[in-house]
Amino acid sequence: MNDFEIEITLRQRQSLGAVGIEQLNDMQLQTLAAFRGGGDIVVLSPTGTGKTLGYLLPLLEMLHEDISSVQAVVVLPTRELARQVADVWKMMATGFKAFCLHGGRSVNEEIASMKGAVPAIIIATPGRLNDHLSRGTFSVADAKVLVFDEFDKSLELGFKEEMETLLSHMPASVRRFLLSATDSEELSRFVSSPIFTKLDFTDVVEKPQERTAYYLVQTTQKERLDALASLLCLMRGESAIVFCNFREMVDEVGSFLKKKGISVIVYHGGLEQKQRELALYKFKSGCSPVLVCTDLAARGLDIPDVKHVVHYQRPVNEESFIHRNGRTARWSAEGTVYIFHIDGGRLPEYVSSDTPCFNLAQPIPMPVAPFWQVVYIGKGKRDKLSRGDIAGFFMKKGGAKSDDLGTIVVYDRYSYIAVRRGRVKSLLAAVANEKIKGMKTIIEVIKS
């Protein structure tokens, strides 16, 4: 039961049902109550506590169907976070349109997609949003709420100036709604007045670390890569995120593990947008159970059911350590954190000297092949293709059963579907030369 109760509207309940949530947590309920009280709001809450719904539900409450202009603006520091929030909004099936704007694609393409359609919500990264406002693509004169999600991450990535510029474009009356995993002096500088509501959930009763087991992986510099491969094999295909500090190390580790026969995907800021989308898709869908990455994946991304976090390289500070660990033991789940420790080195202060060592001196099993494989489809949203169209195509034309098909995502120009490994060959043979929704297109396995 929640300690805090508040009435949820019928519209909100319907949207919660659409995303499969029956009950809100205290943070979400208190945030909704604070929103109804008026004024600016600052919410401090750890990673994995449901901050996205914490502000999307209040926004849903304030939207009006008879207003044909932008009513709310949501700002996030990275394109992945922006797309993620846009996906959640779409899943909520609110009936209100939202546009997602971010770098990595043409501004003119975004402008063309918005022609003749004014969304109720704009979800965007700071630089791209300012670009559109300076061009006059749309007006925010009627916007009632401005949300800064992952505020501390935005500061960390150097977006303070862009966010200040954005404030100059917004109407003076706009309510400001800031959400952050950590506190800082800058938070109070971005609200519109000295009087605002501040909700602090950074010391929640049920802390993720209480559901997390911690281990040291004692090794030498020379044997570190082999120790990592052994550790991942012992996880027997369970989902794991391996953190490194630099892009070059991510690529090196990923390449080594692939040679060992372990299914991995790499993720860092040096990849092209399409590569990053594929990496996250493969990991979320279970097509690659191991994600090797920089701290780019330590914050904000909605990656459910991560069983293990591995600090292959020591994080730069305790805050980074906490955020990395926040990828596991989310909500009520349990998780395990492994900290690589080189013989002769000193443990950082934030790692307990009582942390037990994980035993690698045991029979190491062979790498487990993922249950799913990724199939690429060369059509997407611009071709009016939906997830239902794709599932229906494989069932009708290929004879697939529902348990043969996994996660489906549809992007603007292409789509991915996870197919049970043992059925990929026969399914692709069955749909060869078939048209999907009357369209001829490429349908093939993504092997790398």
Short mmCIF file of C-alpha atoms in Angstrom, two decimals:
data_model
loop_
_atom_site.label_atom_id
_atom_site.label_comp_id
_atom_site.label_asym_id
_atom_site.label_seq_id
_atom_site.Cartn_x
_atom_site.Cartn_y
_atom_site.Cartn_z
CA MET A 1 0.00 0.00 0.00
CA ASN A 2 1.07 3.62 -0.58
CA ASP A 3 1.53 5.87 2.43
CA PHE A 4 0.03 8.76 0.48
CA GLU A 5 -3.35 8.70 -1.25
CA ILE A 6 -4.83 11.03 -3.84
CA GLU A 7 -7.62 10.76 -6.37
CA ILE A 8 -6.59 9.59 -9.84
CA THR A 9 -8.75 10.77 -12.74
CA LEU A 10 -10.41 8.35 -15.15
CA ARG A 11 -8.17 9.58 -17.99
CA GLN A 12 -5.05 8.92 -15.89
CA ARG A 13 -6.27 5.46 -14.87
CA GLN A 14 -6.87 4.55 -18.50
CA SER A 15 -3.34 5.65 -19.43
CA LEU A 16 -1.85 3.74 -16.51
CA GLY A 17 -3.74 0.67 -17.64
CA ALA A 18 -2.30 1.10 -21.13
CA VAL A 19 1.25 0.87 -19.74
CA GLY A 20 0.38 -1.96 -17.36
CA ILE A 21 0.63 -0.10 -14.05
CA GLU A 22 -1.99 -0.65 -11.38
CA GLN A 23 -0.69 1.52 -8.56
CA LEU A 24 1.48 4.63 -8.25
CA ASN A 25 4.29 4.94 -5.72
CA ASP A 26 4.48 7.66 -3.06
CA MET A 27 6.78 9.86 -5.14
CA GLN A 28 4.37 9.86 -8.08
CA LEU A 29 1.33 10.50 -5.87
CA GLN A 30 2.96 13.34 -3.93
CA THR A 31 4.23 14.89 -7.14
CA LEU A 32 0.71 14.83 -8.59
CA ALA A 33 -0.64 16.45 -5.41
CA ALA A 34 2.05 19.15 -5.54
CA PHE A 35 1.22 19.84 -9.19
CA ARG A 36 -2.42 20.33 -8.32
CA GLY A 37 -1.33 22.80 -5.63
CA GLY A 38 0.14 25.15 -8.25
CA GLY A 39 3.50 26.90 -8.57
CA ASP A 40 6.93 25.61 -9.54
CA ILE A 41 8.04 22.14 -8.44
CA VAL A 42 11.42 20.51 -7.84
CA VAL A 43 11.45 16.72 -7.43
CA LEU A 44 14.57 14.93 -6.20
CA SER A 45 14.33 11.20 -6.72
CA PRO A 46 16.83 8.40 -7.41
CA THR A 47 17.20 6.64 -10.73
CA GLY A 48 14.60 3.93 -11.25
CA THR A 49 11.82 5.42 -9.13
CA GLY A 50 9.41 6.30 -11.95
CA LYS A 51 10.07 10.02 -12.46
CA THR A 52 8.82 9.90 -16.06
CA LEU A 53 5.28 8.98 -15.04
CA GLY A 54 5.73 11.36 -12.11
CA TYR A 55 5.45 14.30 -14.51
CA LEU A 56 3.59 12.82 -17.49
CA LEU A 57 0.50 12.10 -15.40
CA PRO A 58 0.23 15.72 -14.15
CA LEU A 59 0.76 16.96 -17.72
CA LEU A 60 -2.06 14.73 -18.92
CA GLU A 61 -4.32 16.31 -16.31
CA MET A 62 -3.70 19.88 -17.50
CA LEU A 63 -4.07 19.32 -21.26
CA HIS A 64 -7.20 20.61 -22.99
CA GLU A 65 -8.63 19.07 -26.13
CA ASP A 66 -10.00 22.38 -27.40
CA ILE A 67 -6.59 24.10 -27.45
CA SER A 68 -4.75 23.71 -30.76
CA SER A 69 -1.31 24.92 -29.67
CA VAL A 70 1.68 23.67 -27.70
CA GLN A 71 0.55 23.35 -24.07
CA ALA A 72 3.61 21.76 -22.46
CA VAL A 73 7.33 21.39 -23.18
CA VAL A 74 9.55 18.59 -21.85
CA VAL A 75 13.33 19.01 -22.06
CA LEU A 76 15.83 16.16 -21.71
CA PRO A 77 19.63 16.10 -22.13
CA THR A 78 19.99 13.29 -24.72
CA ARG A 79 18.16 12.07 -27.78
CA GLU A 80 17.76 8.59 -26.26
CA LEU A 81 15.98 10.02 -23.22
CA ALA A 82 13.78 12.22 -25.40
CA ARG A 83 12.73 9.29 -27.57
CA GLN A 84 12.17 7.15 -24.51
CA VAL A 85 9.78 9.67 -22.94
CA ALA A 86 8.00 10.07 -26.28
CA ASP A 87 7.56 6.29 -26.45
CA VAL A 88 6.09 6.22 -22.93
CA TRP A 89 3.65 8.99 -23.86
CA LYS A 90 2.60 7.08 -26.96
CA MET A 91 2.09 3.89 -24.93
CA MET A 92 -0.14 5.82 -22.53
CA ALA A 93 -2.63 6.29 -25.41
CA THR A 94 -3.75 9.69 -24.16
CA GLY A 95 -5.19 10.94 -27.43
CA PHE A 96 -2.93 14.02 -27.25
CA LYS A 97 -0.20 14.33 -29.87
CA ALA A 98 3.45 14.78 -28.91
CA PHE A 99 6.41 15.56 -31.17
CA CYS A 100 9.93 14.43 -30.31
CA LEU A 101 12.73 16.71 -31.51
CA HIS A 102 16.45 15.98 -31.18
CA GLY A 103 19.81 15.98 -32.91
CA GLY A 104 21.05 13.20 -35.15
CA ARG A 105 18.57 13.96 -37.93
CA SER A 106 17.71 16.83 -40.24
CA VAL A 107 15.95 19.89 -38.80
CA ASN A 108 14.14 20.31 -42.11
CA GLU A 109 12.88 16.73 -41.85
CA GLU A 110 11.40 17.54 -38.44
CA ILE A 111 9.83 20.72 -39.75
CA ALA A 112 8.25 18.82 -42.65
CA SER A 113 6.83 16.18 -40.29
CA MET A 114 5.17 18.88 -38.18
CA LYS A 115 3.57 20.71 -41.07
CA GLY A 116 -0.13 21.21 -40.47
CA ALA A 117 -0.06 19.42 -37.10
CA VAL A 118 0.35 21.25 -33.81
CA PRO A 119 1.20 18.89 -30.94
CA ALA A 120 -0.03 19.35 -27.39
CA ILE A 121 3.43 18.44 -26.07
CA ILE A 122 6.93 19.06 -27.38
CA ILE A 123 9.58 16.60 -26.10
CA ALA A 124 13.06 17.74 -27.06
CA THR A 125 16.75 18.18 -26.34
CA PRO A 126 17.79 21.77 -25.43
CA GLY A 127 19.83 22.65 -28.52
CA ARG A 128 17.36 21.30 -31.05
CA LEU A 129 14.42 22.96 -29.27
CA ASN A 130 16.15 26.35 -29.32
CA ASP A 131 16.90 25.85 -33.01
CA HIS A 132 13.21 25.34 -33.81
CA LEU A 133 12.12 28.27 -31.62
CA SER A 134 14.61 30.59 -33.31
CA ARG A 135 13.28 29.48 -36.72
CA GLY A 136 9.68 29.98 -35.63
CA THR A 137 8.73 26.38 -36.46
CA PHE A 138 6.06 26.56 -33.75
CA SER A 139 5.00 28.86 -30.94
CA VAL A 140 5.23 28.15 -27.20
CA ALA A 141 3.33 31.32 -26.27
CA ASP A 142 0.45 29.26 -24.87
CA ALA A 143 2.61 26.71 -23.03
CA LYS A 144 1.55 26.32 -19.40
CA VAL A 145 4.29 23.96 -18.13
CA LEU A 146 8.02 23.55 -18.84
CA VAL A 147 9.59 20.32 -17.58
CA PHE A 148 13.35 19.89 -17.13
CA ASP A 149 13.85 16.14 -16.68
CA GLU A 150 17.28 14.76 -15.68
CA PHE A 151 18.21 18.34 -14.74
CA ASP A 152 21.49 17.36 -13.09
CA LYS A 153 22.49 15.33 -16.15
CA SER A 154 21.80 18.35 -18.36
CA LEU A 155 24.18 20.43 -16.24
CA GLU A 156 26.76 17.65 -16.31
CA LEU A 157 26.63 17.59 -20.11
CA GLY A 158 27.08 21.37 -20.32
CA PHE A 159 23.56 22.44 -21.33
CA LYS A 160 23.18 25.24 -18.78
CA GLU A 161 23.49 28.01 -21.40
CA GLU A 162 21.05 26.28 -23.78
CA MET A 163 18.50 25.89 -20.97
CA GLU A 164 18.86 29.56 -19.99
CA THR A 165 18.28 30.50 -23.63
CA LEU A 166 15.20 28.31 -23.68
CA LEU A 167 13.76 30.14 -20.67
CA SER A 168 14.00 33.39 -22.62
CA HIS A 169 11.74 31.89 -25.33
CA MET A 170 9.09 30.72 -22.85
CA PRO A 171 6.20 32.88 -21.57
CA ALA A 172 6.87 34.43 -18.16
CA SER A 173 3.84 32.69 -16.71
CA VAL A 174 4.99 29.16 -17.55
CA ARG A 175 5.21 26.78 -14.59
CA ARG A 176 8.57 25.11 -14.17
CA PHE A 177 8.84 21.47 -13.19
CA LEU A 178 12.39 20.23 -12.47
CA LEU A 179 13.30 16.59 -11.83
CA SER A 180 16.73 15.46 -10.73
CA ALA A 181 18.48 12.51 -9.10
CA THR A 182 20.72 14.83 -7.06
CA ASP A 183 20.37 18.24 -5.38
CA SER A 184 22.30 21.35 -6.42
CA GLU A 185 22.22 25.13 -6.05
CA GLU A 186 21.38 25.46 -9.75
CA LEU A 187 17.94 23.93 -9.18
CA SER A 188 16.69 26.98 -7.29
CA ARG A 189 18.09 29.28 -9.97
CA PHE A 190 15.95 27.69 -12.66
CA VAL A 191 12.62 28.10 -10.91
CA SER A 192 10.70 31.33 -11.49
CA SER A 193 10.48 32.54 -7.88
CA PRO A 194 12.11 31.90 -4.48
CA ILE A 195 8.91 30.16 -3.36
CA PHE A 196 8.46 26.71 -4.85
CA THR A 197 7.54 23.17 -3.80
CA LYS A 198 10.49 20.85 -3.26
CA LEU A 199 9.92 17.12 -2.85
CA ASP A 200 12.96 15.13 -1.73
CA PHE A 201 12.87 11.35 -2.21
CA THR A 202 16.63 10.81 -2.27
CA ASP A 203 16.40 8.97 1.04
CA VAL A 204 13.55 6.64 0.22
CA VAL A 205 12.81 3.86 2.70
CA GLU A 206 13.23 1.00 0.25
CA LYS A 207 16.66 1.76 -1.18
CA PRO A 208 17.83 -0.19 -4.23
CA GLN A 209 21.14 -1.02 -2.48
CA GLU A 210 19.20 -3.04 0.06
CA ARG A 211 18.11 -5.34 -2.79
CA THR A 212 21.59 -5.47 -4.32
CA ALA A 213 24.42 -7.92 -3.68
CA TYR A 214 27.95 -6.51 -4.05
CA TYR A 215 31.09 -8.45 -5.01
CA LEU A 216 34.71 -7.69 -5.77
CA VAL A 217 36.29 -9.40 -8.76
CA GLN A 218 39.93 -9.73 -7.76
CA THR A 219 42.25 -10.02 -10.76
CA THR A 220 45.48 -8.78 -12.35
CA GLN A 221 45.75 -6.21 -15.11
CA LYS A 222 46.95 -8.92 -17.49
CA GLU A 223 44.08 -11.31 -16.69
CA ARG A 224 41.32 -8.74 -16.42
CA LEU A 225 39.69 -9.37 -19.82
CA ASP A 226 39.70 -13.13 -19.32
CA ALA A 227 38.20 -12.64 -15.85
CA LEU A 228 35.40 -10.56 -17.36
CA ALA A 229 34.65 -13.23 -19.98
CA SER A 230 34.52 -15.89 -17.27
CA LEU A 231 32.23 -13.77 -15.10
CA LEU A 232 29.79 -13.19 -17.97
CA CYS A 233 29.73 -16.88 -18.85
CA LEU A 234 28.86 -17.69 -15.23
CA MET A 235 25.83 -15.38 -15.55
CA ARG A 236 24.43 -17.88 -18.09
CA GLY A 237 22.81 -15.36 -20.40
CA GLU A 238 21.28 -13.08 -17.75
CA SER A 239 21.24 -9.38 -18.63
CA ALA A 240 24.36 -7.45 -17.66
CA ILE A 241 25.73 -3.95 -18.23
CA VAL A 242 29.52 -3.64 -18.26
CA PHE A 243 30.72 -0.10 -17.59
CA CYS A 244 33.98 1.34 -18.93
CA ASN A 245 35.26 4.91 -18.69
CA PHE A 246 36.27 5.52 -22.30
CA ARG A 247 34.92 4.77 -25.76
CA GLU A 248 38.16 3.10 -26.79
CA MET A 249 37.94 0.71 -23.85
CA VAL A 250 34.30 -0.08 -24.67
CA ASP A 251 35.30 -1.05 -28.22
CA GLU A 252 38.29 -3.07 -27.00
CA VAL A 253 36.26 -4.99 -24.42
CA GLY A 254 33.39 -5.57 -26.84
CA SER A 255 35.72 -6.92 -29.52
CA PHE A 256 37.45 -9.28 -27.06
CA LEU A 257 34.18 -10.68 -25.72
CA LYS A 258 32.81 -11.28 -29.22
CA LYS A 259 35.93 -13.29 -30.06
CA LYS A 260 35.20 -15.38 -26.97
CA GLY A 261 31.77 -16.19 -28.39
CA ILE A 262 29.82 -14.00 -25.96
CA SER A 263 26.89 -12.10 -27.44
CA VAL A 264 27.54 -8.43 -26.65
CA ILE A 265 26.64 -5.01 -27.97
CA VAL A 266 28.61 -1.79 -27.44
CA TYR A 267 27.15 1.61 -26.70
CA HIS A 268 28.84 5.02 -26.44
CA GLY A 269 28.61 8.58 -27.73
CA GLY A 270 30.87 7.92 -30.71
CA LEU A 271 28.31 5.73 -32.45
CA GLU A 272 25.92 6.98 -35.10
CA GLN A 273 22.29 7.42 -34.07
CA LYS A 274 21.15 4.28 -35.90
CA GLN A 275 23.91 2.23 -34.22
CA ARG A 276 22.89 3.49 -30.79
CA GLU A 277 19.24 2.71 -31.46
CA LEU A 278 20.14 -0.81 -32.55
CA ALA A 279 22.38 -1.34 -29.52
CA LEU A 280 19.65 -0.37 -27.06
CA TYR A 281 17.06 -2.37 -28.96
CA LYS A 282 19.20 -5.53 -28.98
CA PHE A 283 19.83 -5.25 -25.26
CA LYS A 284 16.26 -4.41 -24.24
CA SER A 285 14.80 -7.14 -26.44
CA GLY A 286 17.19 -9.83 -25.17
CA CYS A 287 18.94 -10.29 -28.51
CA SER A 288 22.23 -9.37 -26.82
CA PRO A 289 22.25 -9.95 -23.05
CA VAL A 290 25.46 -7.98 -22.46
CA LEU A 291 25.77 -4.23 -23.01
CA VAL A 292 29.31 -2.81 -22.82
CA CYS A 293 29.11 0.96 -22.48
CA THR A 294 30.36 4.25 -21.10
CA ASP A 295 28.47 6.22 -18.46
CA LEU A 296 26.19 7.42 -21.26
CA ALA A 297 23.99 4.46 -20.26
CA ALA A 298 24.27 5.10 -16.50
CA ARG A 299 21.41 7.57 -16.28
CA GLY A 300 17.80 7.89 -17.29
CA LEU A 301 17.48 5.19 -19.92
CA ASP A 302 14.56 2.87 -19.32
CA ILE A 303 16.22 -0.55 -19.45
CA PRO A 304 14.09 -2.93 -17.37
CA ASP A 305 15.14 -6.21 -15.81
CA VAL A 306 18.90 -5.65 -15.72
CA LYS A 307 20.19 -8.38 -13.44
CA HIS A 308 23.88 -7.45 -13.20
CA VAL A 309 26.05 -4.33 -13.26
CA VAL A 310 29.80 -4.74 -13.80
CA HIS A 311 32.30 -1.95 -13.03
CA TYR A 312 35.03 -3.16 -15.37
CA GLN A 313 36.73 0.21 -14.90
CA ARG A 314 36.32 2.07 -11.66
CA PRO A 315 33.88 5.00 -11.91
CA VAL A 316 35.30 8.52 -11.65
CA ASN A 317 33.50 9.25 -8.38
CA GLU A 318 30.91 7.97 -5.92
CA GLU A 319 28.03 9.69 -7.73
CA SER A 320 28.89 7.82 -10.91
CA PHE A 321 29.12 4.59 -8.90
CA ILE A 322 25.62 5.13 -7.54
CA HIS A 323 24.12 5.97 -10.93
CA ARG A 324 25.70 2.92 -12.57
CA ASN A 325 24.36 0.70 -9.82
CA GLY A 326 20.92 2.23 -10.36
CA ARG A 327 20.63 0.27 -13.61
CA THR A 328 19.88 -2.86 -11.56
CA ALA A 329 17.52 -3.63 -8.65
CA ARG A 330 14.92 -1.27 -10.08
CA TRP A 331 11.52 -1.06 -8.44
CA SER A 332 11.20 -4.24 -6.37
CA ALA A 333 13.71 -6.38 -8.31
CA GLU A 334 16.99 -7.72 -6.96
CA GLY A 335 20.35 -7.23 -8.61
CA THR A 336 24.08 -7.86 -8.36
CA VAL A 337 27.00 -5.43 -8.69
CA TYR A 338 30.54 -6.58 -9.50
CA ILE A 339 33.53 -4.27 -8.94
CA PHE A 340 36.76 -5.19 -10.68
CA HIS A 341 39.70 -4.74 -8.34
CA ILE A 342 43.29 -5.03 -9.53
CA ASP A 343 45.69 -6.81 -7.17
CA GLY A 344 47.71 -4.36 -5.12
CA GLY A 345 45.36 -1.43 -5.67
CA ARG A 346 43.36 0.46 -3.06
CA LEU A 347 39.60 0.35 -2.86
CA PRO A 348 37.79 3.70 -3.13
CA GLU A 349 36.14 4.94 0.06
CA TYR A 350 32.64 4.29 -1.27
CA VAL A 351 33.33 0.54 -1.58
CA SER A 352 33.19 -1.32 1.72
CA SER A 353 36.32 -3.22 2.72
CA ASP A 354 33.98 -6.04 3.82
CA THR A 355 32.74 -6.58 0.26
CA PRO A 356 33.18 -10.30 -0.49
CA CYS A 357 35.21 -11.53 -3.45
CA PHE A 358 33.41 -13.39 -6.21
CA ASN A 359 34.76 -16.88 -6.83
CA LEU A 360 35.99 -17.27 -10.39
CA ALA A 361 37.82 -20.51 -9.50
CA GLN A 362 34.94 -22.72 -10.61
CA PRO A 363 34.01 -24.54 -13.83
CA ILE A 364 33.27 -21.89 -16.47
CA PRO A 365 30.38 -22.84 -18.77
CA MET A 366 30.29 -22.12 -22.48
CA PRO A 367 28.65 -18.83 -23.55
CA VAL A 368 24.86 -19.00 -23.81
CA ALA A 369 23.33 -18.12 -27.18
CA PRO A 370 20.54 -15.51 -26.87
CA PHE A 371 16.97 -16.76 -27.21
CA TRP A 372 16.17 -14.00 -29.74
CA GLN A 373 17.66 -12.70 -32.98
CA VAL A 374 17.04 -9.31 -34.60
CA VAL A 375 15.28 -9.15 -37.95
CA TYR A 376 15.46 -5.89 -39.92
CA ILE A 377 12.51 -4.62 -41.97
CA GLY A 378 13.17 -1.79 -44.43
CA LYS A 379 9.88 0.05 -43.81
CA GLY A 380 8.71 2.19 -40.90
CA LYS A 381 6.36 4.87 -39.65
CA ARG A 382 6.65 6.95 -42.82
CA ASP A 383 5.28 3.96 -44.69
CA LYS A 384 2.32 3.76 -42.26
CA LEU A 385 3.72 0.54 -40.81
CA SER A 386 2.81 -0.38 -37.22
CA ARG A 387 3.89 -3.06 -34.76
CA GLY A 388 0.57 -4.79 -35.31
CA ASP A 389 1.20 -4.86 -39.07
CA ILE A 390 4.58 -6.52 -38.52
CA ALA A 391 3.32 -9.13 -36.07
CA GLY A 392 0.35 -9.88 -38.32
CA PHE A 393 2.60 -10.26 -41.35
CA PHE A 394 4.84 -12.86 -39.72
CA MET A 395 1.87 -14.78 -38.32
CA LYS A 396 -0.19 -14.76 -41.51
CA LYS A 397 2.54 -15.09 -44.14
CA GLY A 398 5.14 -16.95 -42.11
CA GLY A 399 2.99 -19.06 -39.84
CA ALA A 400 4.63 -17.67 -36.70
CA LYS A 401 3.10 -18.28 -33.29
CA SER A 402 2.92 -15.49 -30.72
CA ASP A 403 5.80 -16.97 -28.71
CA ASP A 404 8.00 -16.93 -31.84
CA LEU A 405 7.95 -13.14 -31.85
CA GLY A 406 9.44 -10.75 -29.30
CA THR A 407 9.90 -7.00 -29.03
CA ILE A 408 8.98 -4.90 -32.07
CA VAL A 409 10.07 -1.29 -32.60
CA VAL A 410 9.12 0.90 -35.54
CA TYR A 411 11.28 3.89 -36.48
CA ASP A 412 10.61 6.41 -39.24
CA ARG A 413 12.21 4.48 -42.10
CA TYR A 414 12.82 0.96 -40.78
CA SER A 415 11.78 -1.48 -38.05
CA TYR A 416 13.18 -4.29 -35.91
CA ILE A 417 11.52 -7.44 -34.61
CA ALA A 418 12.99 -10.04 -32.26
CA VAL A 419 12.39 -13.57 -33.57
CA ARG A 420 13.02 -16.81 -31.68
CA ARG A 421 16.44 -18.02 -32.76
CA GLY A 422 15.25 -21.50 -33.68
CA ARG A 423 12.53 -20.08 -35.97
CA VAL A 424 14.40 -17.33 -37.80
CA LYS A 425 15.52 -19.37 -40.80
CA SER A 426 12.16 -20.99 -41.50
CA LEU A 427 10.21 -17.76 -40.93
CA LEU A 428 12.37 -15.75 -43.31
CA ALA A 429 12.09 -18.48 -45.91
CA ALA A 430 8.31 -18.45 -45.54
CA VAL A 431 8.00 -14.66 -46.01
CA ALA A 432 10.56 -14.41 -48.82
CA ASN A 433 9.09 -12.43 -51.74
CA GLU A 434 5.98 -11.62 -49.70
CA LYS A 435 4.76 -8.03 -49.37
CA ILE A 436 4.18 -6.43 -45.99
CA LYS A 437 1.08 -4.24 -46.06
CA GLY A 438 1.27 -4.29 -49.85
CA MET A 439 4.92 -3.16 -49.89
CA LYS A 440 7.98 -4.99 -51.13
CA THR A 441 10.93 -4.49 -48.79
CA ILE A 442 14.12 -5.92 -47.35
CA ILE A 443 13.62 -8.41 -44.51
CA GLU A 444 16.85 -9.87 -43.15
CA VAL A 445 18.69 -10.97 -40.01
CA ILE A 446 21.10 -8.53 -38.40
CA LYS A 447 24.04 -10.71 -37.50
CA SER A 448 26.58 -8.31 -36.01
#
